[in-house]
mmCIF file of C-alpha atoms and ligand atoms in Angstrom:
data_model
loop_
_atom_site.group_PDB
_atom_site.id
_atom_site.type_symbol
_atom_site.label_atom_id
_atom_site.label_comp_id
_atom_site.label_asym_id
_atom_site.label_seq_id
_atom_site.Cartn_x
_atom_site.Cartn_y
_atom_site.Cartn_z
ATOM 1 C CA UNK X 1 0.000 0.000 0.000
ATOM 2 C CA UNK X 2 1.363 3.429 -0.843
ATOM 3 C CA UNK X 3 0.566 6.630 0.963
ATOM 4 C CA UNK X 4 1.316 10.310 0.645
ATOM 5 C CA UNK X 5 2.144 12.721 3.405
ATOM 6 C CA UNK X 6 0.501 16.163 3.373
ATOM 7 C CA UNK X 7 2.263 18.792 5.472
ATOM 8 C CA UNK X 8 0.071 19.948 8.356
ATOM 9 C CA UNK X 9 2.661 21.835 10.405
ATOM 10 C CA UNK X 10 5.962 22.839 8.839
ATOM 11 C CA UNK X 11 9.327 22.375 10.499
ATOM 12 C CA UNK X 12 9.526 26.152 11.069
ATOM 13 C CA UNK X 13 6.097 26.302 12.704
ATOM 14 C CA UNK X 14 6.896 23.381 14.996
ATOM 15 C CA UNK X 15 10.314 24.778 15.971
ATOM 16 C CA UNK X 16 8.875 28.226 16.690
ATOM 17 C CA UNK X 17 6.162 26.779 18.902
ATOM 18 C CA UNK X 18 8.591 24.550 20.817
ATOM 19 C CA UNK X 19 10.690 27.657 21.466
ATOM 20 C CA UNK X 20 7.607 29.406 22.937
ATOM 21 C CA UNK X 21 6.757 26.442 25.160
ATOM 22 C CA UNK X 22 10.413 26.261 26.285
ATOM 23 C CA UNK X 23 10.273 29.935 27.287
ATOM 24 C CA UNK X 24 7.038 29.358 29.186
ATOM 25 C CA UNK X 25 8.646 26.466 31.080
ATOM 26 C CA UNK X 26 11.676 28.681 31.862
ATOM 27 C CA UNK X 27 9.352 31.251 33.436
ATOM 28 C CA UNK X 28 7.266 28.692 35.334
ATOM 29 C CA UNK X 29 10.278 26.832 36.747
ATOM 30 C CA UNK X 30 12.560 29.783 37.505
ATOM 31 C CA UNK X 31 14.901 28.854 40.372
ATOM 32 C CA UNK X 32 13.985 25.162 40.105
ATOM 33 C CA UNK X 33 15.155 22.128 38.131
ATOM 34 C CA UNK X 34 12.978 20.063 35.808
ATOM 35 C CA UNK X 35 12.991 16.323 35.381
ATOM 36 C CA UNK X 36 11.713 15.465 31.912
ATOM 37 C CA UNK X 37 10.174 12.063 31.301
ATOM 38 C CA UNK X 38 9.998 10.961 27.713
ATOM 39 C CA UNK X 39 7.392 8.416 26.717
ATOM 40 C CA UNK X 40 9.148 6.348 24.038
ATOM 41 C CA UNK X 41 9.322 6.213 21.157
ATOM 42 C CA UNK X 42 7.073 9.011 19.918
ATOM 43 C CA UNK X 43 8.097 11.614 22.470
ATOM 44 C CA UNK X 44 11.822 11.449 21.822
ATOM 45 C CA UNK X 45 12.205 14.014 19.018
ATOM 46 C CA UNK X 46 10.022 16.522 20.827
ATOM 47 C CA UNK X 47 11.793 15.999 24.151
ATOM 48 C CA UNK X 48 15.230 16.624 22.630
ATOM 49 C CA UNK X 49 14.097 19.831 20.925
ATOM 50 C CA UNK X 50 12.289 21.032 24.043
ATOM 51 C CA UNK X 51 15.190 20.195 26.384
ATOM 52 C CA UNK X 52 17.585 22.262 24.234
ATOM 53 C CA UNK X 53 15.426 25.336 24.834
ATOM 54 C CA UNK X 54 15.081 24.978 28.594
ATOM 55 C CA UNK X 55 17.507 27.140 30.560
ATOM 56 C CA UNK X 56 16.877 25.852 34.097
ATOM 57 C CA UNK X 57 18.778 22.647 35.046
ATOM 58 C CA UNK X 58 17.316 19.631 33.235
ATOM 59 C CA UNK X 59 17.539 15.913 33.892
ATOM 60 C CA UNK X 60 16.061 13.303 31.565
ATOM 61 C CA UNK X 61 14.583 9.866 31.910
ATOM 62 C CA UNK X 62 12.761 7.526 29.552
ATOM 63 C CA UNK X 63 9.993 5.012 29.767
ATOM 64 C CA UNK X 64 8.179 2.826 27.335
ATOM 65 C CA UNK X 65 4.625 1.606 27.713
ATOM 66 C CA UNK X 66 2.369 -0.534 25.657
ATOM 67 C CA UNK X 67 -1.347 -0.415 25.956
ATOM 68 C CA UNK X 68 -3.493 -3.498 25.947
ATOM 69 C CA UNK X 69 -6.017 -3.249 23.164
ATOM 70 C CA UNK X 70 -6.245 -3.526 19.421
ATOM 71 C CA UNK X 71 -4.259 -1.563 16.865
ATOM 72 C CA UNK X 72 -6.623 1.362 16.642
ATOM 73 C CA UNK X 73 -7.875 1.955 20.143
ATOM 74 C CA UNK X 74 -6.045 1.752 23.424
ATOM 75 C CA UNK X 75 -7.831 0.010 26.268
ATOM 76 C CA UNK X 76 -6.240 2.319 28.788
ATOM 77 C CA UNK X 77 -4.607 -0.510 30.690
ATOM 78 C CA UNK X 78 -0.942 0.235 30.332
ATOM 79 C CA UNK X 79 1.920 -2.201 30.688
ATOM 80 C CA UNK X 80 5.338 -0.746 31.496
ATOM 81 C CA UNK X 81 7.767 -2.182 28.945
ATOM 82 C CA UNK X 82 10.728 -0.105 30.101
ATOM 83 C CA UNK X 83 10.536 1.630 33.448
ATOM 84 C CA UNK X 84 12.311 4.823 34.501
ATOM 85 C CA UNK X 85 15.902 4.514 35.731
ATOM 86 C CA UNK X 86 15.557 7.107 38.481
ATOM 87 C CA UNK X 87 13.055 7.674 41.303
ATOM 88 C CA UNK X 88 10.643 10.628 41.096
ATOM 89 C CA UNK X 89 10.525 11.419 44.813
ATOM 90 C CA UNK X 90 10.770 15.170 45.413
ATOM 91 C CA UNK X 91 11.297 16.061 41.744
ATOM 92 C CA UNK X 92 9.488 18.611 39.575
ATOM 93 C CA UNK X 93 8.470 16.285 36.786
ATOM 94 C CA UNK X 94 7.242 17.099 33.308
ATOM 95 C CA UNK X 95 5.955 14.194 31.219
ATOM 96 C CA UNK X 96 6.706 14.799 27.554
ATOM 97 C CA UNK X 97 4.378 13.141 25.056
ATOM 98 C CA UNK X 98 4.017 13.192 21.296
ATOM 99 C CA UNK X 99 0.224 13.216 21.158
ATOM 100 C CA UNK X 100 -2.793 12.912 23.434
ATOM 101 C CA UNK X 101 -5.592 11.130 21.647
ATOM 102 C CA UNK X 102 -8.204 9.348 23.793
ATOM 103 C CA UNK X 103 -6.152 10.278 26.850
ATOM 104 C CA UNK X 104 -6.332 6.709 28.172
ATOM 105 C CA UNK X 105 -2.589 6.024 28.144
ATOM 106 C CA UNK X 106 -1.684 9.195 30.006
ATOM 107 C CA UNK X 107 -4.559 8.909 32.452
ATOM 108 C CA UNK X 108 -3.315 5.524 33.541
ATOM 109 C CA UNK X 109 0.395 6.398 33.385
ATOM 110 C CA UNK X 110 0.019 9.561 35.460
ATOM 111 C CA UNK X 111 -1.837 7.570 38.078
ATOM 112 C CA UNK X 112 1.113 5.157 38.342
ATOM 113 C CA UNK X 113 3.744 7.916 38.431
ATOM 114 C CA UNK X 114 1.944 10.087 41.007
ATOM 115 C CA UNK X 115 2.299 7.229 43.493
ATOM 116 C CA UNK X 116 6.081 7.699 43.293
ATOM 117 C CA UNK X 117 5.737 11.026 45.117
ATOM 118 C CA UNK X 118 7.147 13.634 42.753
ATOM 119 C CA UNK X 119 7.085 17.164 44.185
ATOM 120 C CA UNK X 120 5.016 18.194 41.176
ATOM 121 C CA UNK X 121 3.946 16.593 37.925
ATOM 122 C CA UNK X 122 2.882 18.350 34.741
ATOM 123 C CA UNK X 123 2.099 17.139 31.260
ATOM 124 C CA UNK X 124 3.527 18.617 28.069
ATOM 125 C CA UNK X 125 2.439 17.430 24.641
ATOM 126 C CA UNK X 126 3.437 18.291 21.111
ATOM 127 C CA UNK X 127 -0.029 17.531 19.737
ATOM 128 C CA UNK X 128 -3.511 17.158 21.143
ATOM 129 C CA UNK X 129 -6.656 15.854 19.450
ATOM 130 C CA UNK X 130 -9.241 17.183 21.934
ATOM 131 C CA UNK X 131 -12.207 15.842 19.908
ATOM 132 C CA UNK X 132 -11.054 12.293 20.594
ATOM 133 C CA UNK X 133 -10.823 12.567 24.360
ATOM 134 C CA UNK X 134 -12.372 9.751 26.396
ATOM 135 C CA UNK X 135 -10.433 10.188 29.645
ATOM 136 C CA UNK X 136 -10.126 13.609 31.224
ATOM 137 C CA UNK X 137 -6.414 14.406 31.455
ATOM 138 C CA UNK X 138 -5.177 17.873 32.322
ATOM 139 C CA UNK X 139 -2.592 19.016 29.800
ATOM 140 C CA UNK X 140 -0.387 21.830 31.093
ATOM 141 C CA UNK X 141 1.572 22.628 27.930
ATOM 142 C CA UNK X 142 0.236 21.981 24.424
ATOM 143 C CA UNK X 143 2.130 22.971 21.308
ATOM 144 C CA UNK X 144 -0.759 22.380 18.885
ATOM 145 C CA UNK X 145 -4.368 21.259 18.943
ATOM 146 C CA UNK X 146 -5.049 19.358 15.731
ATOM 147 C CA UNK X 147 -8.172 17.925 14.071
ATOM 148 C CA UNK X 148 -8.996 14.226 14.196
ATOM 149 C CA UNK X 149 -6.611 13.068 11.458
ATOM 150 C CA UNK X 150 -3.830 10.503 11.570
ATOM 151 C CA UNK X 151 -0.508 12.305 11.675
ATOM 152 C CA UNK X 152 3.141 11.312 11.397
ATOM 153 C CA UNK X 153 6.551 12.920 11.771
ATOM 154 C CA UNK X 154 8.479 14.494 14.621
ATOM 155 C CA UNK X 155 8.493 11.120 16.382
ATOM 156 C CA UNK X 156 5.023 9.925 15.357
ATOM 157 C CA UNK X 157 4.800 6.829 13.198
ATOM 158 C CA UNK X 158 2.578 4.950 10.841
ATOM 159 C CA UNK X 159 3.581 1.266 11.083
ATOM 160 C CA UNK X 160 6.962 2.409 12.488
ATOM 161 C CA UNK X 161 7.629 4.639 9.472
ATOM 162 C CA UNK X 162 8.004 8.441 9.195
ATOM 163 C CA UNK X 163 9.155 9.143 12.758
ATOM 164 C CA UNK X 164 12.156 11.005 11.348
ATOM 165 C CA UNK X 165 10.203 13.541 9.281
ATOM 166 C CA UNK X 166 11.135 17.023 10.555
ATOM 167 C CA UNK X 167 7.516 18.255 10.170
ATOM 168 C CA UNK X 168 4.016 17.012 11.065
ATOM 169 C CA UNK X 169 2.126 15.474 8.171
ATOM 170 C CA UNK X 170 -1.233 13.823 7.561
ATOM 171 C CA UNK X 171 -1.158 10.342 6.027
ATOM 172 C CA UNK X 172 -3.221 10.168 2.838
ATOM 173 C CA UNK X 173 -3.793 6.857 1.131
ATOM 174 C CA UNK X 174 -3.892 6.589 -2.656
ATOM 175 C CA UNK X 175 -7.430 5.990 -3.984
ATOM 176 C CA UNK X 176 -6.222 2.953 -5.933
ATOM 177 C CA UNK X 177 -5.384 1.244 -2.660
ATOM 178 C CA UNK X 178 -8.819 1.660 -1.086
HETATM 179 P P1 LIG B 1 -4.289 7.548 23.799
HETATM 180 O O1 LIG B 1 -4.256 9.014 24.194
HETATM 181 O O2 LIG B 1 -4.206 6.602 24.949
HETATM 182 O O3 LIG B 1 -5.472 7.237 22.909
HETATM 183 O O4 LIG B 1 -3.048 7.154 22.942
HETATM 184 C C1 LIG B 1 -2.126 8.021 22.495
HETATM 185 C C2 LIG B 1 -1.105 7.250 21.660
HETATM 186 O O5 LIG B 1 -1.710 6.789 20.434
HETATM 187 C C3 LIG B 1 0.008 8.164 21.245
HETATM 188 O O6 LIG B 1 1.057 8.184 22.181
HETATM 189 C C4 LIG B 1 0.422 7.598 19.911
HETATM 190 O O7 LIG B 1 1.360 6.566 20.095
HETATM 191 C C5 LIG B 1 -0.849 7.015 19.339
HETATM 192 N N1 LIG B 1 -1.495 7.948 18.377
HETATM 193 C C6 LIG B 1 -2.666 8.581 18.530
HETATM 194 N N2 LIG B 1 -2.958 9.356 17.466
HETATM 195 C C7 LIG B 1 -1.928 9.194 16.602
HETATM 196 C C8 LIG B 1 -1.637 9.766 15.299
HETATM 197 O O8 LIG B 1 -2.386 10.573 14.707
HETATM 198 N N3 LIG B 1 -0.477 9.356 14.723
HETATM 199 C C9 LIG B 1 0.389 8.486 15.324
HETATM 200 N N4 LIG B 1 0.156 7.939 16.541
HETATM 201 C C10 LIG B 1 -0.993 8.294 17.178
HETATM 202 MG MG1 LIG B 2 3.030 8.289 22.644
#
């Protein structure tokens, strides 16, 4: 099956917005340190770009989760595939995600991580599809709200492809393939 990618948000637009969010975080965390948690793999490109723009001391950790459910909808029950290396106790934590869709994954994940007693925990996402929300998660920093379309690039994949695109694009399938 072949597909085309239509640019939704250009590299320049994404970079400019990440800069703005970085500046907002610098103001909000003045005099503190931030501990960024990247949810692999989708969050990794965004976290690197964001971290470069944060001026307060930054530490990084990574985790990988898989959600029980079928390919298209997450059940919300999350299995930790790779856990964090460091404890969260007493830290000002920001979870960095690629996209919030139904909200199920983050709802469940934040519940697990809050039990590890961070001093504070906020959520930062590159993209949000608010129309799709099933679970009410509070997002503290959102780069872009987008319509309900399947997007790739900047860490987001379609069947593990396109994560490396430096922009956000919508996947369009050729009519002949339908
Ligand atoms: P949810 O919020 O639990 O429904 O799941 C969010 C996860 O679904 C994200 O972390 C992505 O891995 C995946 N996802 C949702 N929408 C898209 C999309 O448009 N493109 C690529 N992955 C997506
Ligand atoms: Mg993700």
